[in-house]
Coordinates of C-alpha atoms in Angstrom, one line a residue:
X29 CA 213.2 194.3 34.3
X30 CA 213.0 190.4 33.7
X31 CA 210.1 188.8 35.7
X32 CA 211.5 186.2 38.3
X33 CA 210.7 182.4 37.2
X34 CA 207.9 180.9 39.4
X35 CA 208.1 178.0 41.1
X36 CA 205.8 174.7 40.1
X37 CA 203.8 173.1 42.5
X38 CA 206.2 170.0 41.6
X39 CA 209.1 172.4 42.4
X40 CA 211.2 173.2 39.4
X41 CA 211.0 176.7 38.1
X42 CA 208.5 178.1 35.6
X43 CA 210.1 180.3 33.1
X44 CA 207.7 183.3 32.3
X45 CA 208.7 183.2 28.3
X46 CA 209.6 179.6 26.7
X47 CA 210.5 179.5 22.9
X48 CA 213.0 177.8 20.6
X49 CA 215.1 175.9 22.5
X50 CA 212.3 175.2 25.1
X51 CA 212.6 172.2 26.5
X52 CA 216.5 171.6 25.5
X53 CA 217.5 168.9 22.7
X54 CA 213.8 168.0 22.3
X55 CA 212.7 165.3 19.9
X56 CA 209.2 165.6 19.3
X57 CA 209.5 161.8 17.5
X58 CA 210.9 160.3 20.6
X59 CA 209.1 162.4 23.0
X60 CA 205.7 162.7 21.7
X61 CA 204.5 159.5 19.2
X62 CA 201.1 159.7 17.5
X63 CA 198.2 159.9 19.4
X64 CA 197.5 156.3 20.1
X65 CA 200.4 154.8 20.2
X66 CA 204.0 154.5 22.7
X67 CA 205.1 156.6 24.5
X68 CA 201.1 158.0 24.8
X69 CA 202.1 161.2 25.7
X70 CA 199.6 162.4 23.1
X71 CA 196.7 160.6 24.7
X72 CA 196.0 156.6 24.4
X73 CA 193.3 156.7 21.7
X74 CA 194.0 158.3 18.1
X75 CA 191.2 160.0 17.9
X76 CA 190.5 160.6 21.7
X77 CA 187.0 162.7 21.6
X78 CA 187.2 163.8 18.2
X79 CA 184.5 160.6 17.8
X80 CA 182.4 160.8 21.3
X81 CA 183.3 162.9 24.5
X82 CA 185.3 161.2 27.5
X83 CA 182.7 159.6 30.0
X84 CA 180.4 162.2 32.4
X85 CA 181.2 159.4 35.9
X86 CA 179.6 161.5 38.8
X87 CA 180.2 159.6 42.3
X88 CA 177.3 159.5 44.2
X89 CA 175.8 157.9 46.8
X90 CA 174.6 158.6 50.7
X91 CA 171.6 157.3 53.0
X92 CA 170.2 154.6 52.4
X93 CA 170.6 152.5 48.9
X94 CA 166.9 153.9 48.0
X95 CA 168.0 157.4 48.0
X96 CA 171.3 156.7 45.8
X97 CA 169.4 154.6 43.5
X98 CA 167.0 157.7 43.0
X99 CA 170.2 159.9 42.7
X100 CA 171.9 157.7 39.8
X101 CA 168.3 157.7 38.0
X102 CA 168.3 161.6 38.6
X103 CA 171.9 161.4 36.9
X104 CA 171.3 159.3 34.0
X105 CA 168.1 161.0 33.2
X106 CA 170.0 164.0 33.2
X107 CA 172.6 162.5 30.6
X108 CA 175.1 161.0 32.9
X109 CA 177.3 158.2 30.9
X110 CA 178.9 156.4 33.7
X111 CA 178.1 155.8 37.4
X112 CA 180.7 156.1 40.2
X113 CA 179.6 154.5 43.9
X114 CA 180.8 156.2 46.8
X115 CA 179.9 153.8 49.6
X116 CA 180.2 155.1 53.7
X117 CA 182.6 154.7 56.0
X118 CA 181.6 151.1 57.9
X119 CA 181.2 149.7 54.3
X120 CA 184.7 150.6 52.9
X121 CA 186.1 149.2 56.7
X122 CA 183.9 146.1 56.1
X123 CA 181.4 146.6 59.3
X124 CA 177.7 145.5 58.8
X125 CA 175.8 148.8 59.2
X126 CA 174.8 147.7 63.0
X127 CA 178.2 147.1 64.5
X128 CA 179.1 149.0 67.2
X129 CA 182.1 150.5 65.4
X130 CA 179.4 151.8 62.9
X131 CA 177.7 153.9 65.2
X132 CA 177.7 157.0 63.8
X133 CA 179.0 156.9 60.3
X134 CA 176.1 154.6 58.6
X135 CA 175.1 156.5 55.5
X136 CA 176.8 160.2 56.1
X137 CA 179.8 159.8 53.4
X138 CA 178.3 157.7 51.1
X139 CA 175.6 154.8 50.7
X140 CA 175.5 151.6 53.0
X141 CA 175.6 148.4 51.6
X142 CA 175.5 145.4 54.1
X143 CA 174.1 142.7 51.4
X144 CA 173.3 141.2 48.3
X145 CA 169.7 142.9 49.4
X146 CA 171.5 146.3 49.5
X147 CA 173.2 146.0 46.0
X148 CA 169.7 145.1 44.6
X149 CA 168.1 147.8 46.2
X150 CA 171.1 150.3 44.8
X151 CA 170.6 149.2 41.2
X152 CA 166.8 148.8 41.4
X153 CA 165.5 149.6 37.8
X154 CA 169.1 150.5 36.3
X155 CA 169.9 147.8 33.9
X156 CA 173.6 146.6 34.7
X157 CA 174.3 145.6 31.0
X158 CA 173.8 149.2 30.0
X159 CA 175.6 151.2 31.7
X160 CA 179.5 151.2 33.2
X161 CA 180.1 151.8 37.1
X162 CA 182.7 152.5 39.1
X163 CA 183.1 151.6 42.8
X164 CA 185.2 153.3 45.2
X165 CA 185.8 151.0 47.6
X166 CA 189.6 149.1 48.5
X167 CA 189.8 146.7 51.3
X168 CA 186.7 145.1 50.5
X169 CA 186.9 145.8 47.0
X170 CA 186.2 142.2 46.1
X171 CA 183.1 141.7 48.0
X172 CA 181.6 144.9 46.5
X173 CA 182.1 143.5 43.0
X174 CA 180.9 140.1 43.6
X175 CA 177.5 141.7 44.9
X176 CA 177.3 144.0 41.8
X177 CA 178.3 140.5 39.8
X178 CA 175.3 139.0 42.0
X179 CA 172.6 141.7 41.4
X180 CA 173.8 141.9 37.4
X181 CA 172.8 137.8 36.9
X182 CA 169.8 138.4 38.8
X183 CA 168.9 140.7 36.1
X184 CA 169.9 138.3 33.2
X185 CA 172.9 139.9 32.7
X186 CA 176.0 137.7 32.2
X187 CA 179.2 138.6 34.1
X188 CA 180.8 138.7 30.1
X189 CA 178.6 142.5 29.8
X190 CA 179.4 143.8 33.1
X191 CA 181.6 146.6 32.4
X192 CA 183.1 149.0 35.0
X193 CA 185.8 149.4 37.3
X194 CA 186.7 148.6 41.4
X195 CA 189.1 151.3 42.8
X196 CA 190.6 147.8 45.1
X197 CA 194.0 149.8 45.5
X198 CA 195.0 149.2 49.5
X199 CA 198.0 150.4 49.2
X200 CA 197.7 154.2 49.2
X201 CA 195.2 153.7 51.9
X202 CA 198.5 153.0 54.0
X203 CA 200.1 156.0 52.6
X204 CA 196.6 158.8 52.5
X205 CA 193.7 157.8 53.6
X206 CA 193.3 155.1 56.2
X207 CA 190.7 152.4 55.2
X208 CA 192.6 149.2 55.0
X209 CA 191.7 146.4 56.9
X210 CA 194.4 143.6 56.4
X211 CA 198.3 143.7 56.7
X212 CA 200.0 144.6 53.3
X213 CA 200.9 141.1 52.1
X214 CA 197.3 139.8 52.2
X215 CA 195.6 142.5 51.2
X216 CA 198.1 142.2 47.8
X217 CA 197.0 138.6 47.3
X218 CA 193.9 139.9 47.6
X219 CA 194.3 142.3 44.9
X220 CA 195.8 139.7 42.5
X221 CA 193.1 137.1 43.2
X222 CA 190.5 140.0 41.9
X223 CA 192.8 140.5 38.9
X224 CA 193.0 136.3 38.0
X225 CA 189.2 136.1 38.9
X226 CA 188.0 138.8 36.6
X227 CA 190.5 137.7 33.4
X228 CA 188.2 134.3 34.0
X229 CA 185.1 135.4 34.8
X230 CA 183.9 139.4 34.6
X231 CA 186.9 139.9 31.4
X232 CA 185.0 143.8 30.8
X233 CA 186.1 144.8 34.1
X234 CA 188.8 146.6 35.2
X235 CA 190.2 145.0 38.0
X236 CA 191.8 148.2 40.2
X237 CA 192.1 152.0 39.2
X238 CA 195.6 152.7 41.2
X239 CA 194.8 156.0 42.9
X240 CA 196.6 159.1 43.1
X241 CA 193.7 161.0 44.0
X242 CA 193.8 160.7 47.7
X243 CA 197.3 161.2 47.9
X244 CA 196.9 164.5 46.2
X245 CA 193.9 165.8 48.8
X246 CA 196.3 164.7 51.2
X247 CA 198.8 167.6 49.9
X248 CA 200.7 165.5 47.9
X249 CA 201.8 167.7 44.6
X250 CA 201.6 166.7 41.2
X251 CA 205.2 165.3 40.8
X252 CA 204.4 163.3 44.0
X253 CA 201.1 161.8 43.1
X254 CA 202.4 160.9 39.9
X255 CA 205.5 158.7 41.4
X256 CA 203.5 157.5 44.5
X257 CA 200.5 156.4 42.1
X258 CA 203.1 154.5 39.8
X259 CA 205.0 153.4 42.3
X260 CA 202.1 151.6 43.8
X261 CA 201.4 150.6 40.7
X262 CA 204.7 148.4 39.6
X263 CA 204.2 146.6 43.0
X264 CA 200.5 145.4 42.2
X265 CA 202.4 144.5 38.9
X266 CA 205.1 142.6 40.3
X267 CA 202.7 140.7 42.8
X268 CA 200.4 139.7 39.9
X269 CA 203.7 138.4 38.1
X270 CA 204.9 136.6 41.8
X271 CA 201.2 134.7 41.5
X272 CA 202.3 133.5 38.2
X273 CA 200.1 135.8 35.9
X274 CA 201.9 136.6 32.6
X275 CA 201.7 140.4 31.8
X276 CA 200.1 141.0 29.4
X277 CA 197.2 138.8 30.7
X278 CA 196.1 141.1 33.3
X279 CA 198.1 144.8 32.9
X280 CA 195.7 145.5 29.8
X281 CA 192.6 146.1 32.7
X282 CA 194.6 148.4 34.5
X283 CA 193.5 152.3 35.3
X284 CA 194.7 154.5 37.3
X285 CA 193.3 157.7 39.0
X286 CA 194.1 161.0 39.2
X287 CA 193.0 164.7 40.6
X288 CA 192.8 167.9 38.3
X289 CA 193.8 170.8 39.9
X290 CA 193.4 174.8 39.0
X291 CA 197.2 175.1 38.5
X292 CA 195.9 174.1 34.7
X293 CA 199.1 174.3 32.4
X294 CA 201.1 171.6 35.1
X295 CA 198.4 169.6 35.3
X296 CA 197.8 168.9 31.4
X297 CA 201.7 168.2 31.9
X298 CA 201.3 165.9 34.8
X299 CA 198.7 163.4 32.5
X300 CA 201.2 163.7 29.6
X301 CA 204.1 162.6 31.7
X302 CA 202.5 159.9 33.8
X303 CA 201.1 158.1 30.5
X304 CA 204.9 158.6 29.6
X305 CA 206.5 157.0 32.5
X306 CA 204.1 154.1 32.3
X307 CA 204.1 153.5 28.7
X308 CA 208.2 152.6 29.0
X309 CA 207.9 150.9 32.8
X310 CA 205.6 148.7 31.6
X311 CA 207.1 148.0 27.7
X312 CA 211.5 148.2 29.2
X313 CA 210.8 147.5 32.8
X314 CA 208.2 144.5 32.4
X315 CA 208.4 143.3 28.9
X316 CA 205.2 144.2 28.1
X317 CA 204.1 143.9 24.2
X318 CA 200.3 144.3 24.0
X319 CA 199.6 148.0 23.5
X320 CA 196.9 148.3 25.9
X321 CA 199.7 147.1 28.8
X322 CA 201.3 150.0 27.9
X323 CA 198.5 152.3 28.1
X324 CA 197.8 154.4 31.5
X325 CA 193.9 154.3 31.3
X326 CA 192.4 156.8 34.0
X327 CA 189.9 158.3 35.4
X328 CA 189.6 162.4 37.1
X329 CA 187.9 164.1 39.9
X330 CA 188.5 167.6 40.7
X331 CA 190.3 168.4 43.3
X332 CA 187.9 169.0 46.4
X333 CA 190.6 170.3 48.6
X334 CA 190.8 173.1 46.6
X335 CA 186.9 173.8 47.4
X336 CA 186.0 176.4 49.9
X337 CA 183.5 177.1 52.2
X338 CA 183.7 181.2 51.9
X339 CA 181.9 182.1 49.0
X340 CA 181.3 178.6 47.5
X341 CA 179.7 179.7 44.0
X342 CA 183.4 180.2 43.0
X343 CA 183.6 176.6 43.3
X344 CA 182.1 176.8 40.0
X345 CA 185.0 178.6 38.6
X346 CA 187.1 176.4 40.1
X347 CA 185.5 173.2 39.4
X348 CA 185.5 174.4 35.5
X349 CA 189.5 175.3 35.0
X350 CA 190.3 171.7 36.9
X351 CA 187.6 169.8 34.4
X352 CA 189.0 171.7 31.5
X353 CA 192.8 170.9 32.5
X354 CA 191.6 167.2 32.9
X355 CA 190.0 166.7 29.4
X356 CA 192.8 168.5 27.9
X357 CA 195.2 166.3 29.6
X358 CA 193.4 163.3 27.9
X359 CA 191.0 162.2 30.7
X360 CA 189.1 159.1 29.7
X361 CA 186.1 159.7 32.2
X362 CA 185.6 162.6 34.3
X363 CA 183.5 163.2 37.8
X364 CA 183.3 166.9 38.5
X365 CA 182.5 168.2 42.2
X366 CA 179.6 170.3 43.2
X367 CA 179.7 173.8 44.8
X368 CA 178.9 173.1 47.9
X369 CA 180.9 169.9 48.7
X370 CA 182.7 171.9 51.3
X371 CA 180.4 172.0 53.0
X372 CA 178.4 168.8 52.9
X373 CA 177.2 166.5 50.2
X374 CA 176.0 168.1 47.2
X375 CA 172.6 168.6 46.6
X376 CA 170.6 167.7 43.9
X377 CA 171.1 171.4 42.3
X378 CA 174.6 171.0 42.8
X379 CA 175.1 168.0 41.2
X380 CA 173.1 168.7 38.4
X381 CA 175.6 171.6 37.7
X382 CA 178.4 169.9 37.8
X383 CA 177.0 167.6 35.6
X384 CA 176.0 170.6 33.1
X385 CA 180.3 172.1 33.5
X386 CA 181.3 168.5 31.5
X387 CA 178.4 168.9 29.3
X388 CA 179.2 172.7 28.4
X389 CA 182.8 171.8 28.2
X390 CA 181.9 168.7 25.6
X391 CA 179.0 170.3 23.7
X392 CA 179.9 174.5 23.2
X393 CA 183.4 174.5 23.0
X394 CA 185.8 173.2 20.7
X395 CA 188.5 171.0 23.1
X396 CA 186.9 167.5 21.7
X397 CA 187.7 169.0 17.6
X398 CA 191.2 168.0 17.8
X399 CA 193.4 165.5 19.7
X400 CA 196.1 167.2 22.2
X401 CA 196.0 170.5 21.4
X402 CA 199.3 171.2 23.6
X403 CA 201.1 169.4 21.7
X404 CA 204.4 171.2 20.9
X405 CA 203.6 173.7 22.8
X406 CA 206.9 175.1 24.1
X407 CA 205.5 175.8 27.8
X408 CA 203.5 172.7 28.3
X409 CA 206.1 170.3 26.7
X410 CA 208.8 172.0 29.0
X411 CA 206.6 171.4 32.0
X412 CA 206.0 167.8 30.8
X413 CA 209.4 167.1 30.5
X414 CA 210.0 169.0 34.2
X415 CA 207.5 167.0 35.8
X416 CA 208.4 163.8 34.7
X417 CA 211.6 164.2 35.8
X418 CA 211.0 165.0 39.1
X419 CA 208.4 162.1 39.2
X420 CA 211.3 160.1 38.2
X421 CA 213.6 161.2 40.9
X422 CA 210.8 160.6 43.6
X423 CA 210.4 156.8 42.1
X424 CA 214.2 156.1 42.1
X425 CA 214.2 157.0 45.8
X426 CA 211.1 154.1 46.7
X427 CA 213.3 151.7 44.9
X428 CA 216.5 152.1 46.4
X429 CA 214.4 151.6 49.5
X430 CA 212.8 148.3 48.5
X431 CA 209.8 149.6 46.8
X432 CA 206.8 151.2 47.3
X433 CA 205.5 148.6 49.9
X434 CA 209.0 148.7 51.9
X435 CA 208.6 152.8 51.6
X436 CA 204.9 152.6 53.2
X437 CA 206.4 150.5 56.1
X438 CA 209.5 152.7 56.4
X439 CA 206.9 156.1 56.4
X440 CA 208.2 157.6 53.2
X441 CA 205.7 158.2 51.2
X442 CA 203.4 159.5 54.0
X443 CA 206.3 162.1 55.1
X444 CA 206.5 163.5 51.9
X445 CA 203.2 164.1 51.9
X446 CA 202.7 165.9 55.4
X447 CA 205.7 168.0 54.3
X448 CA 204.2 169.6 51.2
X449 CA 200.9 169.4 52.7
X450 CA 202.2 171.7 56.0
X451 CA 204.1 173.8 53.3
X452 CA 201.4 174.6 51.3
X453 CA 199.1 175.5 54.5
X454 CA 201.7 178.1 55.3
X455 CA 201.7 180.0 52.1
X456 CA 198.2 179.9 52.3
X457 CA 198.1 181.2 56.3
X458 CA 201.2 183.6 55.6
X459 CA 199.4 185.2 52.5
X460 CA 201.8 184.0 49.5
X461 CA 199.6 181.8 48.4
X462 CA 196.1 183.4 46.8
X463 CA 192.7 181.2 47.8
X464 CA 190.1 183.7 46.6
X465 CA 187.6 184.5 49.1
X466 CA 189.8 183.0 52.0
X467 CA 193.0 185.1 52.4
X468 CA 191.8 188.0 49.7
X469 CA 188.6 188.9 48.2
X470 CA 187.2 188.3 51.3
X471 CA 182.9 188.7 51.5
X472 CA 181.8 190.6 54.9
X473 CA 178.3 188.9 54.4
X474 CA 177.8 184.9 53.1
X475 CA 174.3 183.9 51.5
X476 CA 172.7 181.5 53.4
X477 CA 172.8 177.5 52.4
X478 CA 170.6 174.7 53.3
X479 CA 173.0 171.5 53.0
X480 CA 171.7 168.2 51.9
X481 CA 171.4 166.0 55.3
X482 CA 171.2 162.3 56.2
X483 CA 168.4 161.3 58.4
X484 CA 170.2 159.8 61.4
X485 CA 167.5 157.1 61.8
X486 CA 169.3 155.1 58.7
X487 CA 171.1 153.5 61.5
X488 CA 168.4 152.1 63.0
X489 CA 166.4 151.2 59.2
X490 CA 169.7 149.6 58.3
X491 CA 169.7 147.3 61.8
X492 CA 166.1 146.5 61.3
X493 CA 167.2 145.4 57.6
X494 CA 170.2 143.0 58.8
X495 CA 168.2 141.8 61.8
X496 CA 165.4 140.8 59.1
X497 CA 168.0 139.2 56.9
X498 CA 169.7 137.2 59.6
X499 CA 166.5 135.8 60.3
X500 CA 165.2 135.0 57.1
X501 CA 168.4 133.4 55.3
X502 CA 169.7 129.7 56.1
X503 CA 172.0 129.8 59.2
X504 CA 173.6 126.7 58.0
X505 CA 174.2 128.0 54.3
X506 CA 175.8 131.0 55.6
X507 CA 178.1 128.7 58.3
X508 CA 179.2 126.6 55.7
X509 CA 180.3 129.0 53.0
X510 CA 182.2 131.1 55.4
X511 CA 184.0 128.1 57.0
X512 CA 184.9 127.5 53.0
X513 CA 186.3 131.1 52.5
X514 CA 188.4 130.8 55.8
X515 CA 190.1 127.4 54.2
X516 CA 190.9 128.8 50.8
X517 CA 192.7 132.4 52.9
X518 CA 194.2 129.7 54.8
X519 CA 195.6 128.3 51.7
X520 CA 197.0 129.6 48.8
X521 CA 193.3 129.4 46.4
X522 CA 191.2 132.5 44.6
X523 CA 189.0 133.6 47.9
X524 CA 187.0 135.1 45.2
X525 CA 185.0 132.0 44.6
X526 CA 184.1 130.5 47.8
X527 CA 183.8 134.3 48.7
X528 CA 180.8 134.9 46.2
X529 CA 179.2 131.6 47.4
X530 CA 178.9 133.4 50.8
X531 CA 177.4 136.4 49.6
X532 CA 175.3 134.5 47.4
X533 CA 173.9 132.8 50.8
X534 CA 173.0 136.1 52.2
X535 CA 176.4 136.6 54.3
X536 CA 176.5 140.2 55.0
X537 CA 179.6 142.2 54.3
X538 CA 180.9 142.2 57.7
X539 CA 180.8 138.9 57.9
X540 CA 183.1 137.9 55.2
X541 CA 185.4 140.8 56.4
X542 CA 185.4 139.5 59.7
X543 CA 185.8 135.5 58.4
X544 CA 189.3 137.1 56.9
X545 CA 190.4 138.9 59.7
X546 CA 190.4 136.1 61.6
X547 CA 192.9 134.4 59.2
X548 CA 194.6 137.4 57.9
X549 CA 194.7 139.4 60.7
X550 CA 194.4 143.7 60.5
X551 CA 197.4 146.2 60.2
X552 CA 198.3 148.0 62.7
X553 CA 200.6 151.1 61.6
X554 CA 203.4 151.6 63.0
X555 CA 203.7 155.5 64.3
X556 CA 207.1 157.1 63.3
X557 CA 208.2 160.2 65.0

């Protein structure tokens, strides 16, 4: 008796034997290229990690900026490549750590940076010149580099070495995950002036990673992350060109962002069709002719909804088939998430084993001796194909309703997400779908486990700190730059420049926010029943 065809997560049906034939009229020529160049299905680099490894980026940070600077040493020493800056709550909504709607939150999801003082503090002994760091931070994204650009040319760095990347992608926060601060059409001016201000001044860094991520721990499923994410991505594209940026001045410094899930096969499918999709929106759609346009550039995380709190060593398991679908879908950095994050934030042990998956993974197997190694494969190449297309389908629909910023308004993207996300919690309540150690293999007893906590009296260290600050810095200096950032978002200037002349004085982060908001306004979403 034939076995029935299973279903995708993206929805189209898995045959349970591909062979000749599989997919249909393929041309490996037209479909696949040469590693390194269009379409880039093969991967973006010729050799990929045939020469060095992708790059070991484990986001950290919590507490205070002492404690995450002794966690990014810990991480380094321990033969960490890149650096990844997870920053808490008030900082990613722009609130000074001692604002009333920080009460609470200061220092419990990530590390809080109020200052120029802060970022110093954070990179204490970690020269900036030497190593790459991302930030994942989005309405304030600009501020966050500017202090990182501060603290780099206090250390004799020039803003010419700085290499790294700022996540600065607002608009999925409409879509998944909630920290915007501005309306739409600000915040996208906001996003090009970052993009015009680093091709002039920080040219290393890359000036947004467009983030499919969070729509994914959302529920979104890999066809839909893959059209929201690019979605998003043609309209940062098409306000860059609005602001009278040529193309291929700025799309070169693009990345994007993505999750690695356990469902391995479709997710080394999902990278080989996104790079796809991009390669030709970017070459037929926006007349792009410099390869590295082309090129979709990204970075992984595994996926922490998948991460339990029953039995949480299988996290390890878990954690290990998403890296290794991520690398073998041509990953160009990689963070992978400790055991316990289902609990809290990882612990030192924890992340020191996540660390060690990449480095196993890298070092004692043989995934970085040859490029692709799906390549022709007649399952994988049928689920590229089958995932692209329904990626494809899902973009068509945001531009017959104005595009991905006309969707957000209109709900769309968000509705497709609750759906699959509701879907998928009731195969997992109902039993169809297996979560070992949560609806089978089930453990009667659970070993006990001491999370890593945040003292609650950062709140009132980080006060102290802005109150000492405020005091100490010219009043005037501070007054004067801000009234000069309000002017230029008045106007139609970079606010990148008057905006670093603030922070230079010793403006605190909330205060630059809160200088915009009062030109700019905050959004306010709309609630669609």
């Amino acid at each position: 008796m034939a076995a029935e065809p299973r279903r995708a997560e993206s929805g189209f049906e898995i045959e349970p034997v591909y062979g000749p034939g599989s997919p249909a009229g393929w041309d490996a020529a037209a479909r696949l290229g040469r590693p390194g160049e269009y379409p880039y299905t093969r991967g973006v680099y010729p050799t990929m990690y045939t020469g060095r490894p992708w790059t070991m980026r484990q986001y950290a940070g919590f507490g205070t900026a002492a404690e995450s600077n002794a966690r990014y040493r810990q991480l380094i020493a321990g033969g960490g490549t890149g650096l990844s800056v997870a920053f808490d709550l008030p900082t990613q909504m722009g609130y000074d750590s001692d604002a009333p709607l920080a009460a609470g939150e200061v220092g419990r999801v990530g590390v809080a940076v109020d200052s120029v003082e802060d970022m110093a503090v954070l990179f204490d002994g970690i020269p900036l010149g030497g190593v790459s760091t991302s930030m994942t931070v989005n309405a304030p994204a600009a501020l966050l580099l500017l202090l990182y650009q501060l603290v780099g040319e206090a250390q004799g760095v020039a803003p010419s070495a700085l290499t790294g990347t700022v996540q600065n992608d607002v608009l999925k926060e409409y879509i998944a995950r909630g920290t915007y601060i501005f309306p739409p059409e600000p915040s996208l001016r906001l996003a090009a002036d970052v993009f015009r201000y680093c091709r002039a001044e920080v040219p290393r860094w890359n000036t947004i990673s467009i983030s499919g991520y969070h729509m994914a721990e959302a529920g979104a499923d890999p066809a839909q992350e893959v059209a929201f994410t690019l979605a998003n991505g043609i309209a940062y594209v098409r306000t860059a060109l609005a602001a009278g940026m040529a193309v291929d001045d700025f799309a070169p410094r693009l990345s994007f962002f993505f999750v690695a899930r356990t469902t391995l096969l479709e997710e080394v499918a999902k990278f080989r069709a996104a790079r796809r999709i991009w390669a030709r929106i970017m070459r037929d759609g926006f007349g792009a002719r410099d390869p590295r346009s082309q090129m979709l550039r990204f970075h992984t995380q595994t996926a922490g909804v998948q991460l339990t709190a029953q039995q949480p060593e299988v996290n390890l398991a878990r954690v290990t088939v998403q890296a290794l679908a991520a690398v073998l879908g041509g990953t160009q950095s990689l963070h992978t998430n400790g055991f316990d994050e289902a609990l809290a934030l990882p612990t030192e042990k924890a992340a020191r084993l996540a660390l060690r998956t990449q480095q196993v993974l890298a070092y004692e197997t043989d995934v970085t001796a040859t490029v692709d190694p799906f390549a022709g494969s007649y399952a994988v190449e049928s689920l590229t194909d089958g995932v692209e297309a329904a990626a494809r389908a899902l973009m068509d629909r945001i531009e017959e309703q104005g595009g991905a910023v006309a969707a957000i308004e209109l709900g769309y993207q968000k509705g497709e997400i609750e759906r699959t996300a509701y879907r998928l919690q009731r195969e997992t309540d109902s039993g169809e779908r297996t979560v070992v150690g949560v609806n089978r293999f089930r453990s009667d007893t659970e070993e006990p486990y001491q999370p890593l906590r945040v003292d609650p009296a950062i709140e009132v260290r980080q006060a102290r700190r802005l109150a000492r600050l405020r005091a100490e810095r010219s009043a005037g200096a501070v007054t004067r730059a801000l009234d000069g950032l309000r002017r230029t978002a008045e106007g139609t200037g970079n606010v990148l420049y008057p905006m670093k002349e603030a922070l230079a004085a010793r403006a605190t982060v909330g205060e630059v926010c809160d200088a915009l908001r009062g030109v700019w306004g905050t959004y306010a979403p709309v609630e669609r029943f």
